[in-house]
Coordinates of C-alpha atoms in Angstrom, one line a residue:
M213 CA 13.8 168.3 65.4
T214 CA 13.5 167.0 61.8
T215 CA 10.8 165.4 59.6
A216 CA 11.0 162.2 57.7
S217 CA 11.4 164.0 54.4
E218 CA 14.6 165.6 55.6
N219 CA 16.5 162.3 56.2
D220 CA 19.0 161.1 53.6
P221 CA 17.3 158.3 51.6
G222 CA 20.4 156.6 50.3
R223 CA 22.0 154.1 52.7
P224 CA 24.2 151.1 52.1
G225 CA 23.5 147.6 53.3
V226 CA 19.8 147.4 52.4
R227 CA 18.1 144.1 53.1
T228 CA 15.7 142.5 50.8
E229 CA 11.9 142.4 51.6
G230 CA 10.8 139.7 53.9
S231 CA 14.1 139.3 55.8
T232 CA 13.1 141.5 58.8
D233 CA 12.2 138.8 61.3
A234 CA 12.0 139.5 65.0
L235 CA 15.5 139.9 66.6
P236 CA 16.8 140.1 70.1
L237 CA 17.5 143.4 71.9
A238 CA 20.7 145.2 70.9
P239 CA 23.0 147.5 73.0
A240 CA 21.7 151.0 73.2
M241 CA 24.0 153.0 70.9
S242 CA 24.5 150.2 68.4
M243 CA 20.9 149.7 67.7
S244 CA 19.5 150.5 64.3
L245 CA 17.0 149.1 61.8
D246 CA 19.3 146.2 61.3
A247 CA 18.0 145.0 64.7
A248 CA 14.4 146.2 64.2
R249 CA 11.6 143.9 65.0
M250 CA 9.3 143.6 62.0
P251 CA 6.4 141.3 61.1
R252 CA 7.0 138.2 59.1
R253 CA 5.7 138.2 55.6
S254 CA 3.0 135.5 55.7
T255 CA 2.7 132.7 53.1
L256 CA -0.4 130.9 52.0
V257 CA 0.8 127.5 53.2
D258 CA 3.9 126.1 55.0
R259 CA 5.2 122.8 56.3
R260 CA 2.8 122.8 59.1
V261 CA -0.1 122.7 56.6
L262 CA 1.4 119.6 55.1
R263 CA 1.5 118.0 58.6
I264 CA -2.1 119.0 59.3
T265 CA -3.2 117.7 55.9
A266 CA -1.6 114.3 56.5
V267 CA -3.4 114.1 59.8
S268 CA -6.6 115.1 58.2
V269 CA -6.4 112.4 55.6
V270 CA -6.0 109.8 58.3
L271 CA -8.9 111.5 60.2
G272 CA -11.1 111.2 57.1
I273 CA -10.5 107.5 56.8
G274 CA -11.3 107.1 60.5
A275 CA -14.5 109.2 60.2
A276 CA -15.6 106.9 57.3
L277 CA -15.1 103.9 59.5
I278 CA -16.9 105.5 62.4
A279 CA -19.8 106.3 60.0
K280 CA -20.0 102.7 59.0
V281 CA -19.9 101.5 62.6
L282 CA -22.6 104.0 63.5
T283 CA -25.0 102.9 60.8
M284 CA -24.4 99.3 61.8
L285 CA -25.1 100.1 65.4
I286 CA -28.4 101.9 64.4
G287 CA -29.3 98.8 62.4
L288 CA -28.4 96.5 65.3
I289 CA -30.6 98.4 67.8
T290 CA -33.5 98.7 65.3
N291 CA -33.5 95.0 64.7
L292 CA -33.2 94.1 68.3
V293 CA -36.0 96.3 69.7
F294 CA -38.4 96.2 66.7
Y295 CA -37.8 92.7 65.3
G296 CA -36.2 90.8 68.1
R297 CA -33.3 89.6 65.9
V298 CA -29.5 90.2 66.0
S299 CA -28.5 91.9 62.7
A300 CA -26.6 95.0 61.8
A301 CA -28.4 95.4 58.5
F302 CA -30.1 98.8 58.1
S303 CA -33.8 98.2 58.6
S304 CA -36.9 100.5 58.7
P305 CA -39.0 100.3 61.9
A306 CA -42.1 101.0 59.8
D307 CA -42.5 97.3 58.8
A308 CA -42.6 96.2 62.5
V309 CA -45.6 98.5 63.5
P310 CA -48.4 96.1 62.4
H311 CA -47.2 93.2 64.6
L312 CA -46.1 95.4 67.5
G313 CA -49.3 97.4 67.7
W314 CA -49.4 99.9 70.6
W315 CA -46.2 98.5 72.0
V316 CA -44.5 100.7 69.4
V317 CA -45.3 103.7 71.6
L318 CA -43.0 102.6 74.4
I319 CA -39.9 101.8 72.3
P320 CA -39.0 105.5 71.5
A321 CA -39.9 106.5 75.0
L322 CA -37.5 103.9 76.4
G323 CA -34.8 105.2 74.0
G324 CA -35.5 108.7 75.4
V325 CA -35.0 107.5 79.0
I326 CA -31.6 106.0 78.1
V327 CA -30.5 109.2 76.2
G328 CA -31.7 111.3 79.2
F329 CA -29.6 109.2 81.6
M330 CA -26.5 109.4 79.3
A331 CA -26.9 113.2 79.1
R332 CA -27.3 113.6 82.8
W333 CA -24.5 111.3 83.9
G334 CA -22.3 111.5 80.8
S335 CA -22.4 114.9 79.1
R336 CA -25.2 117.3 78.5
A337 CA -23.5 118.2 75.2
I338 CA -24.9 115.0 73.5
R339 CA -28.3 116.6 73.4
G340 CA -29.5 118.1 70.1
H341 CA -28.1 117.5 66.6
G342 CA -24.5 118.4 67.4
I343 CA -23.7 121.1 64.8
P344 CA -24.5 124.1 67.1
E345 CA -22.4 122.6 69.9
A346 CA -19.5 122.2 67.5
M347 CA -19.9 125.8 66.3
E348 CA -19.8 126.9 69.9
Q349 CA -16.6 125.1 70.7
V350 CA -15.0 126.6 67.6
L351 CA -16.0 130.1 68.5
L352 CA -15.5 130.1 72.2
N353 CA -13.2 127.3 73.3
E354 CA -10.5 127.0 70.7
S355 CA -12.2 123.9 69.2
K356 CA -11.6 121.9 72.4
I357 CA -14.5 119.3 72.6
P358 CA -14.4 117.0 75.6
P359 CA -13.0 113.6 74.5
R360 CA -15.9 111.7 76.0
I361 CA -18.2 113.2 73.3
T362 CA -16.3 111.1 70.7
F363 CA -18.1 107.9 72.0
L364 CA -21.1 109.3 73.9
K365 CA -22.5 111.1 70.9
P366 CA -22.6 108.2 68.4
I367 CA -23.9 105.8 71.1
S368 CA -26.7 108.1 72.3
S369 CA -27.7 108.9 68.7
A370 CA -27.7 105.2 67.7
I371 CA -30.0 104.5 70.7
A372 CA -32.3 107.4 69.9
I373 CA -32.5 106.6 66.1
G374 CA -32.5 102.9 66.6
T375 CA -35.5 103.0 68.9
G376 CA -37.5 104.9 66.2
G377 CA -36.3 108.5 66.6
P378 CA -37.2 110.5 63.4
F379 CA -33.6 111.7 62.9
G380 CA -30.9 111.1 60.4
A381 CA -27.5 109.7 61.1
E382 CA -25.7 112.6 59.5
G383 CA -25.9 115.0 62.4
P384 CA -24.4 112.6 65.0
I385 CA -21.6 111.5 62.7
I386 CA -20.8 115.1 61.9
A387 CA -20.6 115.8 65.6
T388 CA -18.6 112.7 66.2
G389 CA -16.1 113.3 63.4
G390 CA -15.7 116.9 64.8
A391 CA -15.1 115.5 68.3
L392 CA -12.6 113.1 67.0
G393 CA -10.7 115.8 65.1
S394 CA -10.7 118.0 68.2
F395 CA -9.5 115.1 70.3
I396 CA -6.5 114.5 67.9
G397 CA -5.9 118.3 67.9
Q398 CA -5.7 118.2 71.7
I399 CA -3.2 115.3 71.7
L400 CA -0.9 116.8 69.1
K401 CA 1.0 120.0 69.6
V402 CA -1.0 122.3 67.3
T403 CA -2.4 125.9 67.4
G404 CA -6.0 126.8 68.1
S405 CA -6.5 127.5 64.4
E406 CA -5.0 124.1 63.4
R407 CA -7.3 122.4 65.9
K408 CA -10.2 124.1 64.3
V409 CA -9.2 122.8 60.9
L410 CA -9.0 119.2 62.3
L411 CA -12.4 119.6 63.9
A412 CA -13.9 120.8 60.6
A413 CA -12.0 118.1 58.7
G414 CA -13.5 115.4 60.9
A415 CA -17.0 116.8 60.8
A416 CA -16.9 117.2 57.0
A417 CA -15.4 113.8 56.5
G418 CA -18.3 112.3 58.5
M419 CA -20.9 113.9 56.3
S420 CA -19.0 112.8 53.2
A421 CA -19.0 109.2 54.5
I422 CA -22.7 109.2 55.2
F423 CA -24.0 111.0 52.0
S424 CA -21.1 110.5 49.5
A425 CA -21.1 114.3 49.1
P426 CA -17.5 115.5 49.5
I427 CA -17.9 118.9 47.8
A428 CA -21.0 119.7 49.8
S429 CA -19.2 118.6 52.9
V430 CA -16.3 121.0 52.3
V431 CA -18.7 123.8 51.6
L432 CA -20.6 122.9 54.8
A433 CA -17.4 123.1 56.8
V434 CA -16.7 126.6 55.3
E435 CA -20.2 127.9 55.9
L436 CA -20.9 126.5 59.4
L437 CA -17.6 125.6 61.1
L438 CA -14.5 127.3 59.6
F439 CA -16.0 130.7 59.0
E440 CA -13.2 131.3 56.6
L441 CA -11.9 130.3 53.1
R442 CA -8.1 130.1 53.3
P443 CA -5.8 127.6 51.6
R444 CA -4.3 126.4 55.0
S445 CA -7.8 125.3 56.1
L446 CA -9.4 124.4 52.8
I447 CA -6.7 121.9 51.7
P448 CA -6.8 119.7 54.8
V449 CA -10.6 119.6 54.9
A450 CA -11.0 118.9 51.2
L451 CA -8.5 116.0 51.3
A452 CA -10.1 114.6 54.4
C453 CA -13.4 114.5 52.5
V454 CA -11.8 112.9 49.5
A455 CA -10.3 110.2 51.8
A456 CA -13.7 109.6 53.6
T457 CA -15.6 109.3 50.3
G458 CA -13.0 107.0 48.9
M459 CA -13.4 104.8 52.0
R460 CA -17.2 104.9 51.5
Y461 CA -16.8 103.7 47.9
V462 CA -14.8 100.7 49.3
L463 CA -17.3 99.9 52.0
M464 CA -20.7 100.8 50.5
G465 CA -20.2 101.3 46.7
T466 CA -20.3 104.4 44.5
A467 CA -24.0 104.8 43.7
P468 CA -25.7 108.1 44.7
V469 CA -27.5 108.0 48.1
F470 CA -30.8 108.9 46.5
Q471 CA -30.9 107.3 43.1
M472 CA -33.1 108.9 40.4
P473 CA -33.7 108.3 36.7
V474 CA -32.2 110.9 34.3
L475 CA -34.2 114.1 34.3
A476 CA -34.8 116.4 31.4
S477 CA -33.6 120.0 31.6
P478 CA -36.5 122.4 32.5
G479 CA -37.9 125.2 30.3
G480 CA -38.3 128.8 31.2
M481 CA -41.7 128.6 32.8
A482 CA -40.8 125.5 34.7
L483 CA -37.7 127.2 36.0
A484 CA -39.7 130.1 37.2
T485 CA -42.1 127.7 39.0
Y486 CA -39.2 126.0 40.7
V487 CA -37.9 129.3 42.0
L488 CA -41.4 130.1 43.3
V489 CA -41.4 126.6 45.0
G490 CA -38.1 127.5 46.7
A491 CA -39.5 130.8 47.9
V492 CA -42.5 129.1 49.5
V493 CA -40.4 126.4 51.1
G494 CA -38.1 129.2 52.4
L495 CA -41.1 130.7 54.1
V496 CA -41.9 127.3 55.6
S497 CA -38.2 126.9 56.8
V498 CA -38.5 130.2 58.8
W499 CA -41.6 129.0 60.6
T500 CA -40.1 125.5 61.0
T501 CA -37.2 127.0 62.9
R502 CA -39.4 129.2 65.1
I503 CA -41.7 126.3 66.0
V504 CA -38.8 124.0 66.9
Y505 CA -37.3 126.5 69.3
G506 CA -40.8 127.4 70.5
I507 CA -41.3 123.7 71.5
E508 CA -37.9 123.8 73.2
D509 CA -39.0 126.8 75.2
W510 CA -42.1 125.0 76.2
F511 CA -40.1 122.0 77.5
E512 CA -38.0 124.5 79.5
K513 CA -41.2 125.4 81.4
L514 CA -42.0 121.9 82.4
P515 CA -41.8 121.2 86.2
I516 CA -39.7 118.1 85.7
H517 CA -35.9 117.6 85.3
W518 CA -34.6 117.9 81.7
M519 CA -33.3 114.4 81.9
W520 CA -36.9 113.1 81.4
W521 CA -37.8 115.4 78.5
P522 CA -36.4 113.0 75.8
A523 CA -38.7 110.3 77.2
L524 CA -41.7 112.6 76.8
G525 CA -40.6 113.4 73.2
G526 CA -40.2 109.6 72.7
L527 CA -43.8 109.0 73.7
V528 CA -44.9 111.5 71.0
V529 CA -42.7 109.8 68.5
G530 CA -44.3 106.5 69.3
V531 CA -47.9 107.7 69.1
V532 CA -47.2 109.4 65.7
G533 CA -45.3 106.4 64.6
Y534 CA -48.3 104.1 65.3
F535 CA -50.5 106.1 62.9
A536 CA -47.7 107.0 60.5
P537 CA -45.0 104.2 60.6
L538 CA -42.9 105.9 57.8
T539 CA -42.0 108.7 60.3
L540 CA -40.0 106.3 62.4
G541 CA -36.2 106.0 61.9
V542 CA -33.9 107.9 59.6
G543 CA -36.3 107.8 56.6
Y544 CA -33.7 107.8 53.8
T545 CA -35.9 105.5 51.8
N546 CA -38.7 108.1 52.2
I547 CA -36.6 110.8 50.7
E548 CA -35.7 108.5 47.7
D549 CA -39.4 107.7 47.2
I550 CA -40.3 111.4 47.3
V551 CA -37.7 112.6 44.7
N552 CA -38.7 109.7 42.5
G553 CA -42.4 110.5 42.5
R554 CA -43.5 107.3 44.1
L555 CA -45.9 108.8 46.6
T556 CA -49.4 110.2 46.0
L557 CA -50.4 113.7 46.9
A558 CA -52.3 112.5 50.0
A559 CA -49.4 110.3 51.1
L560 CA -47.0 113.2 50.7
A561 CA -49.2 115.6 52.7
F562 CA -49.7 113.0 55.5
L563 CA -46.0 112.2 55.7
C564 CA -45.0 115.8 55.7
V565 CA -47.3 116.8 58.5
M566 CA -46.6 113.7 60.7
K567 CA -42.9 113.8 60.2
F568 CA -42.7 117.4 61.2
L569 CA -44.9 116.8 64.3
S570 CA -42.7 113.8 65.4
W571 CA -39.3 115.4 64.6
S572 CA -40.0 118.9 66.0
I573 CA -41.3 117.7 69.3
S574 CA -38.6 115.1 69.7
L575 CA -35.8 117.5 68.8
G576 CA -37.3 120.2 71.1
S577 CA -37.2 117.7 74.0
G578 CA -33.4 117.6 73.8
T579 CA -32.8 114.1 72.6
S580 CA -29.8 113.2 70.3
G581 CA -30.2 113.1 66.6
G582 CA -29.7 114.9 63.3
T583 CA -31.8 117.5 61.4
L584 CA -30.8 117.1 57.8
A585 CA -32.8 114.0 56.9
P586 CA -36.0 115.2 58.6
L587 CA -35.7 118.6 56.9
F588 CA -35.1 116.9 53.5
T589 CA -38.2 114.7 54.0
I590 CA -40.4 117.7 55.0
G591 CA -39.1 120.0 52.3
G592 CA -39.1 117.3 49.6
A593 CA -42.7 116.4 50.3
L594 CA -43.7 120.1 50.2
G595 CA -41.9 120.6 46.9
A596 CA -43.4 117.5 45.4
M597 CA -46.9 118.5 46.4
M598 CA -46.5 121.9 44.8
G599 CA -44.9 120.3 41.7
I600 CA -47.9 118.0 41.4
G601 CA -50.3 120.9 41.7
A602 CA -48.4 123.0 39.2
A603 CA -48.3 120.1 36.7
A604 CA -52.1 119.7 37.1
L605 CA -53.0 123.4 36.8
A606 CA -50.5 124.4 34.1
P607 CA -49.3 121.2 32.2
H608 CA -47.9 123.4 29.4
F609 CA -45.3 124.7 31.9
G610 CA -43.5 121.4 31.8
V611 CA -43.1 121.2 35.6
D612 CA -41.6 117.9 36.8
P613 CA -42.7 117.1 40.4
R614 CA -39.5 115.2 40.9
I615 CA -37.4 118.3 40.3
A616 CA -39.8 120.3 42.4
A617 CA -39.3 117.7 45.2
L618 CA -35.5 118.0 44.8
V619 CA -35.8 121.8 45.0
G620 CA -38.0 121.6 48.1
M621 CA -35.6 119.2 49.8
A622 CA -32.6 121.6 49.3
A623 CA -34.5 124.8 49.8
I624 CA -35.8 124.0 53.2
F625 CA -32.2 123.3 54.3
A626 CA -30.9 126.5 52.6
G627 CA -33.6 128.5 54.4
A628 CA -33.3 126.9 57.8
S629 CA -29.5 126.9 58.0
R630 CA -28.7 129.6 55.4
A631 CA -26.0 127.3 54.0
L632 CA -26.9 128.2 50.4
L633 CA -24.1 126.6 48.5
T634 CA -24.1 123.5 50.7
A635 CA -27.8 122.9 49.9
V636 CA -27.4 123.3 46.2
V637 CA -24.3 121.1 45.9
F638 CA -25.6 118.5 48.3
A639 CA -28.8 117.9 46.4
F640 CA -26.8 117.5 43.2
E641 CA -24.2 115.1 44.6
T642 CA -26.7 112.9 46.4
T643 CA -28.8 112.5 43.2
A644 CA -26.3 113.0 40.4
Q645 CA -28.9 115.0 38.4
P646 CA -27.2 117.8 36.3
A647 CA -30.6 118.9 35.1
G648 CA -31.5 119.9 38.6
L649 CA -28.6 122.3 39.2
L650 CA -30.2 125.4 37.7
P651 CA -33.6 124.9 39.5
L652 CA -31.7 124.1 42.7
L653 CA -29.7 127.3 42.4
G654 CA -32.8 129.4 41.8
G655 CA -35.0 127.7 44.4
C656 CA -32.4 127.7 47.1
T657 CA -31.5 131.3 46.5
A658 CA -35.1 132.3 46.8
A659 CA -35.4 130.4 50.1
Y660 CA -32.2 132.0 51.3
L661 CA -33.5 135.4 50.5
I662 CA -36.8 134.8 52.4
S663 CA -34.9 133.5 55.3
A664 CA -32.5 136.4 55.5
L665 CA -35.3 138.9 55.3
M666 CA -37.4 137.2 58.0
M667 CA -35.0 135.5 60.4
R668 CA -31.9 136.8 62.2
N669 CA -30.6 133.4 63.5
T670 CA -30.9 130.0 61.9
I671 CA -31.8 126.5 63.1
M672 CA -28.0 126.0 63.6
T673 CA -27.3 129.2 65.4
E674 CA -30.4 130.1 67.4
K675 CA -29.5 127.8 70.4
I676 CA -26.0 129.3 70.9
A677 CA -27.1 132.8 70.0
R678 CA -29.4 132.6 73.0
R679 CA -26.4 131.9 75.2
G680 CA -24.7 135.1 74.0
V681 CA -22.5 133.6 71.3
R682 CA -22.0 135.8 68.3
V683 CA -21.9 133.7 65.2
P684 CA -20.4 135.1 62.0
A685 CA -23.2 135.5 59.4
E686 CA -21.1 137.0 56.6
Y687 CA -17.6 136.2 55.3
T688 CA -15.7 139.0 53.7
A689 CA -12.1 139.6 52.8
D690 CA -10.2 141.4 55.6
Y691 CA -10.2 145.0 54.6
L692 CA -7.0 145.8 56.5
D693 CA -5.3 143.2 54.4
Q694 CA -6.1 145.2 51.3
V695 CA -4.5 148.5 52.5
A696 CA -0.8 149.1 52.4
V697 CA 0.9 150.7 55.4
G698 CA 2.4 153.3 53.2
D699 CA -1.0 154.5 52.1
A700 CA -2.4 154.8 55.7
C701 CA 0.6 156.0 57.8
S702 CA 1.4 159.6 58.7
H703 CA 4.3 160.9 56.6
D704 CA 5.0 164.2 58.3
V705 CA 6.9 162.7 61.2
V706 CA 8.7 164.8 63.7
S707 CA 12.0 163.0 64.6
L708 CA 14.6 163.7 67.3
Q709 CA 18.4 163.3 67.1
T710 CA 20.4 160.9 69.2
T711 CA 22.9 163.7 70.0
Q712 CA 20.2 165.9 71.6
T713 CA 20.1 166.1 75.4
L714 CA 17.0 165.7 77.5
A715 CA 17.3 169.3 78.7
E716 CA 16.9 170.8 75.2
V717 CA 14.1 168.4 74.3
R718 CA 12.2 169.1 77.4
R719 CA 12.5 172.9 76.7
W720 CA 11.2 172.3 73.3
L721 CA 8.3 170.3 74.6
D722 CA 7.5 173.0 77.2
Q723 CA 7.1 175.5 74.4
G724 CA 4.0 173.6 73.4
G725 CA 4.4 174.0 69.6
E726 CA 2.2 172.0 67.2
A727 CA 5.0 169.6 66.4
A728 CA 5.6 168.9 70.1
Q729 CA 2.1 167.6 70.7
H730 CA 2.8 164.0 69.5
Q731 CA 2.9 161.1 71.9
G732 CA 5.9 159.4 70.3
F733 CA 9.0 160.5 68.4
P734 CA 11.4 158.5 66.3
V735 CA 15.0 159.0 67.3
V736 CA 17.5 159.1 64.4
D737 CA 21.3 159.2 64.3
E738 CA 23.5 161.7 62.4
R739 CA 23.1 159.6 59.2
G740 CA 19.3 159.6 59.5
R741 CA 19.0 156.0 60.6
V742 CA 16.2 155.2 63.0
Q743 CA 17.6 154.0 66.4
G744 CA 14.3 153.7 68.3
V745 CA 11.2 155.5 69.5
L746 CA 10.8 157.5 72.7
T747 CA 7.4 158.4 74.1
R748 CA 6.5 161.8 75.5
R749 CA 6.2 160.1 78.9
S750 CA 9.7 158.8 78.8
L751 CA 11.2 162.1 77.8
L752 CA 9.5 163.8 80.7
D753 CA 10.2 161.1 83.2
P754 CA 12.0 162.8 86.2
Q755 CA 14.2 159.7 86.8
W756 CA 16.3 160.5 83.8
H757 CA 18.9 163.2 84.3
Y758 CA 18.7 166.1 81.9
T759 CA 22.3 165.7 80.8
L760 CA 21.5 162.3 79.1
T761 CA 21.4 162.2 75.4
L762 CA 18.5 160.6 73.5
G763 CA 20.9 158.0 72.2
E764 CA 21.7 156.9 75.7
L765 CA 18.0 156.8 76.6
V766 CA 17.0 154.4 73.8
T767 CA 16.8 151.0 75.3
R768 CA 15.5 148.7 72.6
P769 CA 15.6 148.5 68.8
P770 CA 12.8 150.1 66.9
I771 CA 9.6 148.2 66.3
A772 CA 9.1 148.8 62.6
V773 CA 7.0 147.9 59.7
N774 CA 7.6 148.1 56.0
E775 CA 5.5 150.5 53.9
A776 CA 4.6 147.5 51.7
H777 CA 3.2 145.5 54.6
S778 CA -0.6 145.4 54.9
L779 CA -2.5 147.0 57.8
R780 CA -3.5 143.6 59.0
E781 CA 0.2 142.6 59.4
A782 CA 0.9 145.9 61.1
A783 CA -2.1 145.5 63.5
D784 CA -1.0 142.0 64.4
H785 CA 2.5 143.2 64.9
M786 CA 1.2 145.9 67.3
V787 CA -0.6 143.4 69.3
A788 CA 2.4 141.0 69.4
E789 CA 4.8 143.7 70.5
K790 CA 2.2 145.5 72.8
V791 CA 2.8 148.9 71.3
G792 CA 0.5 151.5 69.9
R793 CA 2.7 152.9 67.1
L794 CA 5.1 151.5 64.6
I795 CA 8.0 153.1 62.6
V796 CA 7.4 152.8 58.9
V797 CA 10.4 152.3 56.7
G798 CA 10.9 152.2 53.0
K799 CA 10.3 149.1 50.9
D800 CA 13.6 149.5 48.9
D801 CA 15.6 151.2 51.7
P802 CA 14.8 149.8 55.2
H803 CA 17.0 152.4 56.7
K804 CA 14.8 155.2 55.4
L805 CA 12.2 156.6 57.7
V806 CA 9.0 156.9 55.7
G807 CA 6.4 157.7 58.5
I808 CA 4.8 156.4 61.6
L809 CA 1.7 154.3 62.0
T810 CA -0.6 154.6 65.0
R811 CA -3.7 152.7 66.1
G812 CA -5.7 155.7 65.1
D813 CA -4.3 155.5 61.5
I814 CA -5.5 151.9 61.4
L815 CA -9.0 152.8 62.6
A816 CA -9.1 155.8 60.2
A817 CA -8.4 153.4 57.3
H818 CA -11.9 151.9 57.7
A819 CA -13.5 155.2 56.7
R820 CA -13.2 154.3 53.0
R821 CA -14.9 150.9 53.7
L822 CA -17.7 152.5 55.6
R823 CA -18.2 155.1 52.9
E824 CA -18.3 152.5 50.1
A825 CA -20.9 150.6 52.1
S826 CA -23.2 153.5 52.9
H827 CA -22.8 156.2 50.3
A828 CA -25.1 155.9 47.3
G829 CA -24.7 158.2 44.3
R830 CA -24.8 158.4 40.6
H831 CA -21.4 158.6 39.0
L832 CA -22.3 158.5 35.2
R833 CA -24.7 160.8 33.3
F834 CA -26.0 159.8 29.9
R835 CA -26.4 163.4 28.8
D836 CA -22.8 164.1 29.5
G837 CA -21.7 161.2 27.3
L838 CA -21.2 158.7 30.2
K839 CA -18.5 160.9 31.7
P840 CA -17.9 160.5 35.4
R841 CA -18.8 163.5 37.5
P842 CA -18.1 164.4 41.1
E843 CA -20.8 164.2 43.7
P844 CA -22.0 167.5 45.2
G845 CA -19.3 168.9 47.6
E846 CA -16.7 166.4 46.3
E847 CA -13.5 167.3 44.6
P848 CA -12.8 166.1 41.1
P849 CA -10.9 162.7 41.2
R850 CA -7.2 162.9 41.3
R851 CA -4.7 160.2 40.2
R852 CA -3.5 158.3 43.3
G853 CA -1.6 155.2 44.0
A854 CA -3.4 151.9 44.1
G855 CA -5.1 151.2 47.5
H856 CA -4.7 154.8 48.7
V857 CA -6.9 155.6 51.7
A858 CA -8.1 159.2 52.0
E859 CA -7.1 161.0 55.2

C-alpha cells in the first residue's frame, strides 16, 4: 500500500489541460488515465449560444409585433364597448362616463364574466398579471408554458382592460412574450436552460416593446425570471430587447413613454427628501402587497365558483369608475400627468385612493391584467403629494414635486417587487431625465430596504410561495466555482498496486489499521499510473476469487478530475458519473496521482464560506500601528496558495 506522494511524478505523454473529455471503457489491464473520464472545461459561450441568440432576435421582433397588436386590440374593445365605434386607436374610457352614466358599471362586469369563462374553459393560468406564473414555470417545469397561453393571455387581458379594467398592458405582454418564447423552445431541440433563456427573452422583449425600456427589461429578466447573470443568458435576452425596441421605434416612434420637460439636478436637502419619500412609499408598498393578497384570500372564502369572481371585481371597477373615471383603463396618460405636475393635491389624493381600491379588488378577484401601471399611478401620486407638501413646508430645500412623483412611481415598484435596479432604470428610460437618476437610486434603495425588513415575499412571489415554490431572493456567485479541487481534496491517499492479490489485500483490511478504513482505494501500476478505483465493498465481495490480482478486478477507467478544476465542475462530474469520489491528478502531469476528492470534501469546503458569513471580529488595531492580529484562539496567518480552504 502506498500514498500519493510516493508515486513517480515524471511521466511521458502528458496531455494538455482541457483535453480530458469523456471516453469509452477500455480493456481492464490497458486502462490508464489516458482513458480516464474527466469533466469538460466549460466556456462562457459556444455555438449553441449563437443559435439561441439568433432565435431570440427573431423572437424580439415577434414580441414587438404582438405588443402592437395587443394595444390595438385593447383600443378596439374600448372603442366598441364605451363609444360604439370601430377603431383600434388607443382611447381612454374616462371620456365616455358622462354619457354612459350608470351603464358604465356593467361594462367591466361583463368583461369579468368573459374572462372567467375563458379561465374556466381555456386555462386557469390566464388569471392574474402573468409574471408569477412565468416564474413558476421557470422554477418547476423547465420553462414549459402551455402553448394555448400564447393567445389566451393577450385576448383575455385585452377584454379585461378594454372593458375598463384598471390594469396596464405590460403584464399581459410580458406573459405573452414569455409564453411565445417557451413555445418556440418546445418546438426546437433545446435544453431546459436554453428554453428558460427564450422565455425570458420573449418576456423582456414584450416589456421593451411596450415601454421602450430595453435596459430595464433586461434587468427585469435577470431579477425576476433568469435568476442568474451569465453571458449565455444575458446576450440573447439583451439582443432580443434591442430588436423589440428597434421595432417599436419603427411602429410607434422614439419618444419616451412619459414625456417630461428637462429637470434640474437636485441639491443636498432635496436629495435627502427624495430618499425619505422613497422610504415612505416603500412602507406603502409593503401594505399594498398585504392588502392585495388579503383581498385574494377573501375571494377564496366566497361560496361561489371562482369563475364568477372577476365579474364581482368588475362590478367594483365599474362603481369606482363612475365616481372616478380616470381609474378606468391602463391610465398611462394619468402617469404622464402625475410626473409632469398637472394634477392638484386633491386630484392626486382622490386618484391614488380610488385607483388602489379599483385595482386591488379587481386583481384580487383573479381577472387578467398587469400590475406595473397601477403601481406607478399609486406610487407616483403618493410621491407627488409628498413633494408638494415638502415644497410648501420647506421651499428652501428646492424639492421638485415632479421628481418626487418620479421617485414615488419607481419606489413603490422597487418595494413591492424588490426589483431595485429594474425600478431605477425603468423610471429613467421611460422619462429620459438624467437629473432623476440619483434621487431614483436613493429613493428606490430606501424602499427596497423597508420592504426587505418587513416582508418576506413580494407581490410577484407571494402567490407561488403559498404553493410551496421556493423563489431565489439573492443571487451570488457559486462558491464551489471559486475553489480549486487541489485545495479541497485529500492528499494523503492510500493506493493499492495492480499486482497485489485479493488475498493479501483482504488480510490487510482485516487487520483494521487506520489506513484501511477508507471506502475507496486508487489502484496504480508499477509505474505509479492510476488504473482505476476499487471500493472496499468490491474488495470484500465473495464472488471474486482470492487469487485474482487487483489489475484483473479493475473493470472501468478511472473517473478523474484535474487539480485545477473547480469544485463545481467536480460536483457536476460526480453527479453525471454517479460516483461519490474522484481521482485527482496533476495539472501538468495527468498521470500523477495528487489526491482523492469525496462528497464530504466538497461539503467541507463550505466551512470557509459559512465562517466568513457569520464570524465577526476586529482584525486591525490602531494602537498596534494598523497591524493585523489573530483572533483569540486563532493561529497567526500563514502564507497559503490562493483559494486554499482550511481543513
